[in-house]
Amino acid sequence: MITFYCALDRDIVVFYISLCDFVRYILTMCEITAKGEATLFEEAKQKFRSIFGKKAAAAASAPGRVNLIGEHVDYCEGLVLPVALPFTTIVVGAYNSLEECRIHTVLASGEELKTSFPSSSAEPLKPGDPAWANYVKGVLANFPVAVRGFDAVIVSDVPMGAGVSSSASLEVAFFTFLESLTGQRTGLVEKAKLCQKAEHEFPGMPCGIMDQYIVSMGKKDHALLIDCRSLQATQIPLQTDDAVILVINSNVKHQLTGSEYPLRRAQCQEAAKVLKLPSLREAHSEDLGELKRLTSDPDVIKRAKHVVEEIKRTEDAATLLPKKDLEEVGRLFYESHDSLSKLMEVSCPELDQLVDIMRSSPGVYGARMTGGGFGGCMIALVEEKYVEDVKSRVLKEYKGNPTFFICNPSDGAKILQII
Ligand code: GAF
């Protein structure tokens, strides 16, 4: 709450505001809070009724995610350690009597978009315009059975372009909605794989499996250690006592469908090929010396070093977190960031500056960029009592416009019952 002190001076009204209250007010303005599944669900159902003049018959939700550690290694069959967020995408809908899918979407910003395309039972779907519709078209095209025409409304409070997986959230929510609509159920790993395939084929983003996997299988108060080679996963309880994961959005918009992400993936594949390995997951630190002998491409060598070391850091972090060795986890976070910045070259000046602010802030164990990079979010492991100080410091020193939220690990995708 902001306090105004008001003094009447003849006909001039003067407002004084205490500095502390002002800082607190600005901090509140920079806080992003999840609306909550129940609120979003209500919003979606009402919107559906007002647009299509009938009641929704099927519904589903899927969260966003942040990755604690294990970055740019999922497409090398590595280990990753993400958590699902309380920010969600909800899809509600019902069959129509047309051979057409009509979809309205309400974004976190309040902006509304709509699209329509033939049902998958009418004709094979192809990617096209508008670009955002490719995420849902791709999922429909990869759904195990053809689906007749339907109407749907999508609402989401997952921040977009922030590296917290708004795309996977949309894909998995839409897939789960189709399961609810058709009654056709799919196993969770298979669902993640089909949604990943949809993202490869329609928006054209050659992503790894991490995002679709955690969004499908996240669990409240847990991180998920995913082995992207065997596609098996272990739930890791995330009780950090008096520490929290503070997420800071640099608000530099990231866009991964461009050339940089596919290039990183290709460079890692090249390193594995030169070493005659199926993927960099099979490489060990000794192989890095051999790689230097076999290739003269400095980028291929740097990317491989990042992947080999990041997989080890992830394995270590998954062991240290349940032991509450936060000092060591924090050290791994900083190492991971430096490697992403210097070896993988997927950070940006703004994320580097945020991490540098963390290095000299009391109460911070460690920090790193999270997600695909080139903008988006940074995470920091912070002693709870220092969180407000850390945020004030960021507001004072960071050159961009930060927004903050605390990462509360949440459940993955689910079918919602319409009552
Ligand atoms: C993006 C991709 F979609 C993931 O598969 C992963 O590679 C991540 O970047 C980097 O760790 O979110």
Coordinates of C-alpha atoms and ligand atoms in Angstrom, one line a residue:
M1 CA 0.0 0.0 0.0
I2 CA 1.2 3.5 -0.8
T3 CA 0.7 6.2 1.8
F4 CA 0.1 9.8 0.6
Y5 CA 0.6 12.7 3.0
C6 CA -1.6 15.6 2.0
A7 CA -1.0 19.2 3.0
L8 CA -3.4 22.1 2.0
D9 CA -1.5 25.2 1.1
R10 CA -4.2 27.8 0.0
D11 CA -5.5 26.4 -3.3
I12 CA -2.5 24.2 -3.9
V13 CA -2.7 20.5 -2.8
V14 CA 0.7 19.1 -2.1
F15 CA 1.2 15.3 -1.9
Y16 CA 4.2 13.9 -0.1
I17 CA 5.1 10.3 -0.4
S18 CA 7.7 8.6 1.8
L19 CA 10.7 7.2 -0.1
C20 CA 10.2 3.7 1.5
D21 CA 6.6 3.6 0.4
F22 CA 7.5 4.7 -3.0
V23 CA 10.1 2.0 -3.4
R24 CA 7.6 -0.6 -2.1
Y25 CA 5.0 0.7 -4.6
I26 CA 7.4 0.4 -7.5
L27 CA 8.4 -3.1 -6.4
T28 CA 4.7 -4.1 -6.3
M29 CA 4.3 -2.8 -9.8
C30 CA 7.2 -5.0 -11.0
E31 CA 5.7 -8.1 -9.4
I32 CA 4.0 -10.6 -11.7
T33 CA 1.5 -12.8 -10.0
A34 CA -0.3 -15.9 -11.4
K35 CA -4.0 -15.3 -11.7
G36 CA -4.7 -18.8 -10.4
E37 CA -6.2 -21.7 -12.3
A38 CA -9.8 -21.2 -10.9
T39 CA -9.9 -17.6 -12.1
L40 CA -8.5 -18.3 -15.5
F41 CA -10.9 -21.2 -15.9
E42 CA -13.9 -19.0 -15.1
E43 CA -12.6 -16.4 -17.5
A44 CA -12.2 -19.0 -20.3
K45 CA -15.7 -20.5 -19.8
Q46 CA -17.4 -17.1 -19.8
K47 CA -15.5 -16.0 -22.9
F48 CA -16.5 -19.2 -24.7
R49 CA -20.1 -18.6 -23.8
S50 CA -20.1 -15.0 -24.9
I51 CA -18.3 -15.8 -28.2
F52 CA -20.0 -19.0 -29.3
G53 CA -23.3 -18.7 -27.4
K54 CA -23.1 -22.2 -25.8
K55 CA -21.5 -24.0 -22.9
A56 CA -17.9 -25.4 -23.1
A57 CA -17.9 -29.2 -22.9
A58 CA -14.2 -30.0 -22.5
A59 CA -11.3 -28.2 -20.8
A60 CA -7.7 -28.6 -19.8
S61 CA -4.8 -26.6 -18.4
A62 CA -1.0 -26.7 -18.6
P63 CA 1.7 -24.6 -16.8
G64 CA 4.8 -22.7 -17.9
R65 CA 8.2 -23.7 -16.6
V66 CA 11.6 -22.5 -15.4
N67 CA 14.7 -24.7 -15.7
L68 CA 16.8 -24.8 -12.5
I69 CA 19.9 -26.1 -14.4
G70 CA 20.8 -28.3 -17.4
E71 CA 20.5 -25.7 -20.2
H72 CA 21.0 -26.3 -23.9
V73 CA 21.6 -30.0 -23.2
D74 CA 18.2 -31.6 -23.8
Y75 CA 18.8 -31.8 -27.5
C76 CA 22.1 -33.6 -26.8
E77 CA 20.2 -36.3 -24.7
G78 CA 21.5 -34.7 -21.5
L79 CA 20.0 -34.2 -18.0
V80 CA 17.8 -31.2 -17.2
L81 CA 16.1 -30.1 -13.9
P82 CA 13.1 -27.9 -14.6
V83 CA 10.0 -27.1 -12.4
A84 CA 6.4 -26.3 -13.5
L85 CA 5.1 -22.8 -12.7
P86 CA 1.8 -21.6 -11.3
F87 CA 1.3 -19.6 -14.6
T88 CA -1.1 -21.5 -16.8
T89 CA -2.7 -21.9 -20.2
I90 CA -6.4 -23.0 -20.2
V91 CA -8.2 -24.3 -23.2
V92 CA -12.0 -24.8 -23.2
G93 CA -14.3 -25.8 -26.0
A94 CA -16.9 -28.0 -27.6
Y95 CA -17.6 -29.7 -31.0
N96 CA -19.4 -27.6 -33.6
S97 CA -21.4 -28.8 -36.6
L98 CA -18.9 -27.5 -39.1
E99 CA -15.8 -29.0 -40.7
E100 CA -13.8 -26.1 -39.2
C101 CA -11.9 -25.3 -36.0
R102 CA -12.6 -21.8 -34.7
I103 CA -10.2 -20.6 -32.0
H104 CA -10.1 -17.4 -29.9
T105 CA -7.2 -16.7 -27.6
V106 CA -6.7 -14.1 -24.8
L107 CA -3.1 -13.5 -24.0
A108 CA -1.5 -12.5 -20.7
S109 CA -1.3 -8.9 -22.0
G110 CA -5.1 -8.9 -22.5
E111 CA -4.7 -8.9 -26.3
E112 CA -7.2 -11.1 -28.2
L113 CA -6.5 -13.1 -31.4
K114 CA -8.6 -15.4 -33.4
T115 CA -8.1 -17.9 -36.2
S116 CA -10.0 -20.7 -38.0
F117 CA -8.8 -23.6 -40.1
P118 CA -10.2 -26.9 -41.5
S119 CA -10.7 -29.7 -39.0
S120 CA -8.1 -32.6 -39.2
S121 CA -11.0 -34.9 -40.2
A122 CA -11.6 -32.7 -43.2
E123 CA -8.1 -32.3 -44.7
P124 CA -4.4 -32.6 -43.8
L125 CA -3.2 -29.5 -41.9
K126 CA -0.3 -27.4 -43.1
P127 CA 1.6 -24.6 -41.3
G128 CA 0.8 -21.1 -42.4
D129 CA -0.5 -17.7 -41.1
P130 CA -1.1 -16.4 -38.5
A131 CA 2.2 -17.7 -37.0
W132 CA 0.7 -18.3 -33.5
A133 CA -1.9 -20.7 -34.8
N134 CA 0.9 -23.1 -35.9
Y135 CA 1.3 -24.1 -32.3
V136 CA -2.3 -25.4 -32.1
K137 CA -2.5 -26.6 -35.7
G138 CA 0.7 -28.6 -35.2
V139 CA -0.7 -30.3 -32.1
L140 CA -4.0 -31.1 -33.9
A141 CA -2.1 -32.6 -36.9
N142 CA -0.1 -34.8 -34.5
F143 CA -3.0 -35.8 -32.3
P144 CA -3.4 -39.7 -32.6
V145 CA -6.9 -39.5 -34.1
A146 CA -8.5 -37.1 -36.6
V147 CA -10.8 -34.6 -34.8
R148 CA -14.0 -33.1 -36.3
G149 CA -14.8 -29.4 -36.2
F150 CA -14.8 -27.6 -32.8
D151 CA -14.7 -24.2 -31.2
A152 CA -12.2 -23.3 -28.5
V153 CA -11.1 -20.4 -26.3
I154 CA -7.5 -20.2 -25.0
V155 CA -6.6 -18.0 -22.0
S156 CA -3.1 -17.8 -20.5
D157 CA -1.2 -15.9 -17.9
V158 CA 2.1 -17.4 -18.9
P159 CA 4.4 -14.5 -19.8
M160 CA 5.3 -14.6 -23.5
G161 CA 8.8 -14.3 -24.9
A162 CA 10.2 -14.6 -21.4
G163 CA 11.8 -18.0 -21.8
V164 CA 9.3 -19.7 -19.4
S165 CA 7.8 -22.0 -22.1
S166 CA 4.6 -20.2 -23.1
S167 CA 4.8 -22.3 -26.3
A168 CA 5.0 -25.7 -24.6
S169 CA 2.3 -24.6 -22.2
L170 CA 0.0 -23.9 -25.2
E171 CA 0.8 -27.1 -27.0
V172 CA 0.4 -29.4 -24.0
A173 CA -2.8 -27.6 -22.8
F174 CA -4.2 -27.9 -26.3
F175 CA -3.3 -31.6 -26.6
T176 CA -4.8 -32.3 -23.2
F177 CA -8.0 -30.4 -24.2
L178 CA -8.2 -32.6 -27.3
E179 CA -7.9 -35.7 -25.0
S180 CA -10.8 -34.3 -23.0
L181 CA -12.9 -33.5 -26.1
T182 CA -12.3 -36.8 -27.9
G183 CA -11.9 -39.2 -25.0
Q184 CA -8.7 -40.4 -26.7
R185 CA -6.0 -40.6 -24.0
T186 CA -2.2 -40.7 -24.5
G187 CA 0.7 -41.6 -22.1
L188 CA 2.5 -38.6 -20.7
V189 CA 5.9 -39.2 -22.3
E190 CA 4.2 -39.9 -25.7
K191 CA 2.2 -36.7 -25.2
A192 CA 5.4 -34.7 -24.6
K193 CA 7.0 -36.3 -27.7
L194 CA 4.0 -35.5 -30.0
C195 CA 3.9 -31.9 -28.8
Q196 CA 7.7 -31.6 -29.4
K197 CA 7.2 -33.0 -32.9
A198 CA 4.4 -30.5 -33.5
E199 CA 6.7 -27.7 -32.6
H200 CA 9.4 -29.0 -35.0
E201 CA 7.0 -29.4 -37.9
F202 CA 4.7 -26.4 -37.6
P203 CA 6.4 -23.3 -36.0
G204 CA 9.6 -24.8 -37.2
M205 CA 11.5 -24.7 -33.9
P206 CA 13.9 -27.6 -33.4
C207 CA 13.5 -27.7 -29.6
G208 CA 14.5 -30.5 -27.2
I209 CA 12.0 -32.4 -25.1
M210 CA 12.5 -30.6 -21.8
D211 CA 9.7 -28.1 -22.0
Q212 CA 6.9 -30.4 -23.2
Y213 CA 8.0 -33.0 -20.7
I214 CA 8.0 -30.8 -17.5
V215 CA 4.8 -29.1 -18.6
S216 CA 3.1 -32.5 -18.9
M217 CA 4.7 -34.1 -15.8
G218 CA 5.5 -31.3 -13.2
K219 CA 4.6 -31.9 -9.6
K220 CA 3.9 -29.4 -6.8
D221 CA 6.9 -28.7 -4.6
H222 CA 9.2 -30.7 -6.9
A223 CA 11.8 -30.3 -9.6
L224 CA 12.0 -33.0 -12.2
L225 CA 15.3 -34.5 -13.2
I226 CA 14.7 -35.6 -16.8
D227 CA 17.1 -37.9 -18.5
C228 CA 16.6 -36.8 -22.1
R229 CA 18.3 -40.0 -23.4
S230 CA 16.1 -42.6 -21.7
L231 CA 13.2 -40.2 -21.3
Q232 CA 12.8 -41.4 -17.7
A233 CA 12.5 -38.8 -14.9
T234 CA 12.8 -38.6 -11.1
Q235 CA 10.9 -36.2 -8.9
I236 CA 13.3 -34.2 -6.7
P237 CA 11.6 -32.6 -3.6
L238 CA 12.3 -28.9 -3.5
Q239 CA 12.3 -27.8 0.1
T240 CA 15.0 -25.1 0.4
D241 CA 14.0 -24.0 4.0
D242 CA 14.6 -20.2 4.2
A243 CA 15.7 -19.8 0.6
V244 CA 13.5 -19.2 -2.5
I245 CA 14.0 -19.2 -6.3
L246 CA 13.6 -15.6 -7.4
V247 CA 12.9 -15.2 -11.1
I248 CA 13.8 -11.9 -12.7
N249 CA 12.6 -11.2 -16.2
S250 CA 15.1 -9.1 -18.1
N251 CA 12.1 -8.1 -20.4
V252 CA 14.4 -8.5 -23.3
K253 CA 12.1 -10.5 -25.6
H254 CA 13.6 -13.7 -26.8
Q255 CA 12.7 -15.4 -30.1
L256 CA 14.2 -18.9 -30.6
T257 CA 12.8 -19.8 -34.0
G258 CA 15.5 -17.6 -35.7
S259 CA 18.9 -19.0 -36.7
E260 CA 20.8 -19.0 -33.4
Y261 CA 19.1 -21.9 -31.5
P262 CA 19.1 -24.2 -34.6
L263 CA 22.8 -23.3 -35.1
R264 CA 23.7 -24.3 -31.5
R265 CA 21.9 -27.6 -32.0
A266 CA 23.7 -28.2 -35.3
Q267 CA 27.1 -27.4 -33.7
C268 CA 26.5 -29.9 -30.9
Q269 CA 25.5 -32.6 -33.5
E270 CA 28.7 -31.8 -35.4
A271 CA 30.8 -32.3 -32.3
A272 CA 29.1 -35.7 -31.6
K273 CA 29.6 -36.7 -35.3
V274 CA 33.3 -35.8 -35.2
L275 CA 33.7 -37.9 -32.0
K276 CA 31.7 -40.7 -33.7
L277 CA 29.2 -40.7 -30.9
P278 CA 25.4 -40.8 -31.2
S279 CA 25.1 -37.7 -29.1
L280 CA 27.2 -35.5 -26.7
R281 CA 25.6 -37.3 -23.8
E282 CA 28.1 -40.1 -24.5
A283 CA 31.1 -37.7 -24.4
H284 CA 33.4 -37.3 -21.4
S285 CA 35.8 -34.6 -20.4
E286 CA 38.7 -36.6 -21.9
D287 CA 36.9 -36.6 -25.3
L288 CA 37.1 -32.8 -25.4
G289 CA 40.9 -33.0 -25.9
E290 CA 40.3 -35.5 -28.7
L291 CA 37.7 -33.1 -30.3
K292 CA 40.3 -30.3 -30.3
R293 CA 42.6 -32.6 -32.3
L294 CA 39.9 -33.6 -34.8
T295 CA 38.3 -30.2 -35.6
S296 CA 39.5 -26.7 -36.0
D297 CA 36.1 -25.1 -35.5
P298 CA 36.4 -23.2 -32.2
D299 CA 32.6 -22.9 -31.8
V300 CA 32.1 -26.6 -32.1
I301 CA 34.7 -27.2 -29.3
K302 CA 33.2 -24.5 -27.0
R303 CA 29.6 -25.9 -27.4
A304 CA 30.7 -29.4 -26.7
K305 CA 32.6 -28.3 -23.5
H306 CA 29.5 -26.5 -22.3
V307 CA 27.3 -29.6 -22.8
V308 CA 29.7 -32.1 -21.2
E309 CA 30.2 -29.9 -18.1
E310 CA 26.5 -28.8 -17.8
I311 CA 25.3 -32.4 -17.8
K312 CA 27.7 -33.1 -14.8
R313 CA 26.5 -29.9 -13.0
T314 CA 22.9 -30.9 -13.4
E315 CA 23.6 -34.4 -12.0
D316 CA 25.4 -32.8 -9.0
A317 CA 22.7 -30.2 -8.4
A318 CA 20.0 -32.9 -8.3
T319 CA 22.0 -34.7 -5.6
L320 CA 22.8 -31.5 -3.6
L321 CA 19.3 -30.0 -3.6
P322 CA 17.7 -32.7 -1.4
K323 CA 20.7 -32.3 1.0
K324 CA 20.0 -28.6 1.1
D325 CA 23.6 -27.7 0.2
L326 CA 22.6 -24.4 -1.2
E327 CA 26.1 -22.9 -1.2
E328 CA 27.2 -25.6 -3.7
V329 CA 24.0 -25.4 -5.8
G330 CA 24.5 -21.7 -6.0
R331 CA 28.1 -22.1 -7.2
L332 CA 26.9 -24.5 -9.9
F333 CA 24.3 -21.9 -11.0
Y334 CA 27.1 -19.3 -11.5
E335 CA 29.3 -21.8 -13.3
S336 CA 26.3 -22.7 -15.6
H337 CA 25.7 -19.0 -16.4
D338 CA 29.3 -18.3 -17.2
S339 CA 29.4 -21.4 -19.5
L340 CA 26.1 -20.3 -21.2
S341 CA 27.5 -16.8 -21.7
K342 CA 31.0 -17.6 -22.8
L343 CA 30.9 -21.2 -24.3
M344 CA 27.4 -21.6 -25.6
E345 CA 27.0 -17.8 -26.3
V346 CA 23.3 -17.7 -25.7
S347 CA 23.2 -15.0 -23.0
C348 CA 22.9 -11.3 -23.6
P349 CA 24.3 -8.1 -21.9
E350 CA 21.1 -7.6 -19.9
L351 CA 21.1 -11.2 -18.4
D352 CA 24.8 -10.9 -17.7
Q353 CA 24.3 -7.7 -15.9
L354 CA 21.5 -9.2 -13.8
V355 CA 23.7 -12.1 -12.8
D356 CA 26.5 -9.7 -12.0
I357 CA 24.2 -7.8 -9.7
M358 CA 23.4 -11.1 -7.9
R359 CA 27.1 -11.9 -7.4
S360 CA 27.6 -8.9 -5.2
S361 CA 24.2 -9.0 -3.4
P362 CA 24.1 -10.3 0.2
G363 CA 21.9 -13.4 0.7
V364 CA 22.2 -14.7 -2.9
Y365 CA 23.7 -18.3 -3.2
G366 CA 23.8 -18.2 -7.0
A367 CA 22.2 -17.1 -10.2
R368 CA 21.9 -18.0 -13.9
M369 CA 20.0 -17.3 -17.1
T370 CA 17.2 -19.9 -17.6
G371 CA 15.6 -21.2 -20.8
G372 CA 16.7 -20.8 -24.4
G373 CA 18.5 -17.4 -23.7
F374 CA 19.0 -14.4 -25.9
G375 CA 16.8 -12.5 -23.4
G376 CA 14.1 -13.8 -21.1
C377 CA 14.6 -14.7 -17.4
M378 CA 17.3 -15.2 -14.8
I379 CA 16.8 -17.3 -11.7
A380 CA 18.6 -16.7 -8.3
L381 CA 18.6 -18.8 -5.2
V382 CA 18.1 -16.3 -2.5
E383 CA 17.7 -16.3 1.3
E384 CA 14.1 -15.3 1.8
K385 CA 14.9 -12.5 4.2
Y386 CA 17.1 -10.8 1.5
V387 CA 14.6 -11.0 -1.4
E388 CA 13.2 -7.4 -1.0
D389 CA 16.8 -6.0 -0.8
V390 CA 17.8 -7.9 -3.9
K391 CA 14.8 -6.6 -5.8
S392 CA 15.4 -3.0 -4.7
R393 CA 19.0 -3.4 -5.8
V394 CA 18.0 -4.7 -9.2
L395 CA 15.6 -1.8 -9.6
K396 CA 18.3 0.7 -8.8
E397 CA 21.1 -0.9 -10.9
Y398 CA 19.6 -2.9 -13.8
K399 CA 19.6 -0.9 -17.1
G400 CA 16.4 -2.4 -18.3
N401 CA 12.9 -2.8 -16.9
P402 CA 12.8 -5.9 -14.6
T403 CA 9.8 -7.8 -13.4
F404 CA 9.9 -10.4 -10.6
F405 CA 8.2 -13.5 -9.3
I406 CA 9.0 -16.3 -6.9
C407 CA 9.0 -19.7 -8.4
N408 CA 6.5 -22.0 -6.6
P409 CA 6.8 -25.4 -8.2
S410 CA 3.4 -26.5 -9.4
D411 CA 1.6 -29.4 -11.0
G412 CA 1.7 -30.3 -14.7
A413 CA -1.1 -30.5 -17.3
K414 CA -4.5 -31.8 -16.4
I415 CA -8.1 -32.2 -17.7
L416 CA -10.5 -29.8 -16.0
Q417 CA -14.0 -30.9 -15.2
I418 CA -16.8 -28.7 -16.5
I419 CA -19.5 -28.5 -13.9
Ligands
GAF1 C1 14.2 -23.9 -25.2 C2 13.9 -25.2 -25.9 F1 12.6 -25.3 -26.2 C3 14.3 -26.4 -24.9 O1 14.1 -27.6 -25.6 C4 15.7 -26.2 -24.4 O2 16.6 -26.6 -25.4 C5 15.9 -24.8 -23.8 O3 15.6 -23.8 -24.8 C6 17.4 -24.6 -23.5 O4 17.7 -25.4 -22.4 O5 13.4 -23.7 -24.2

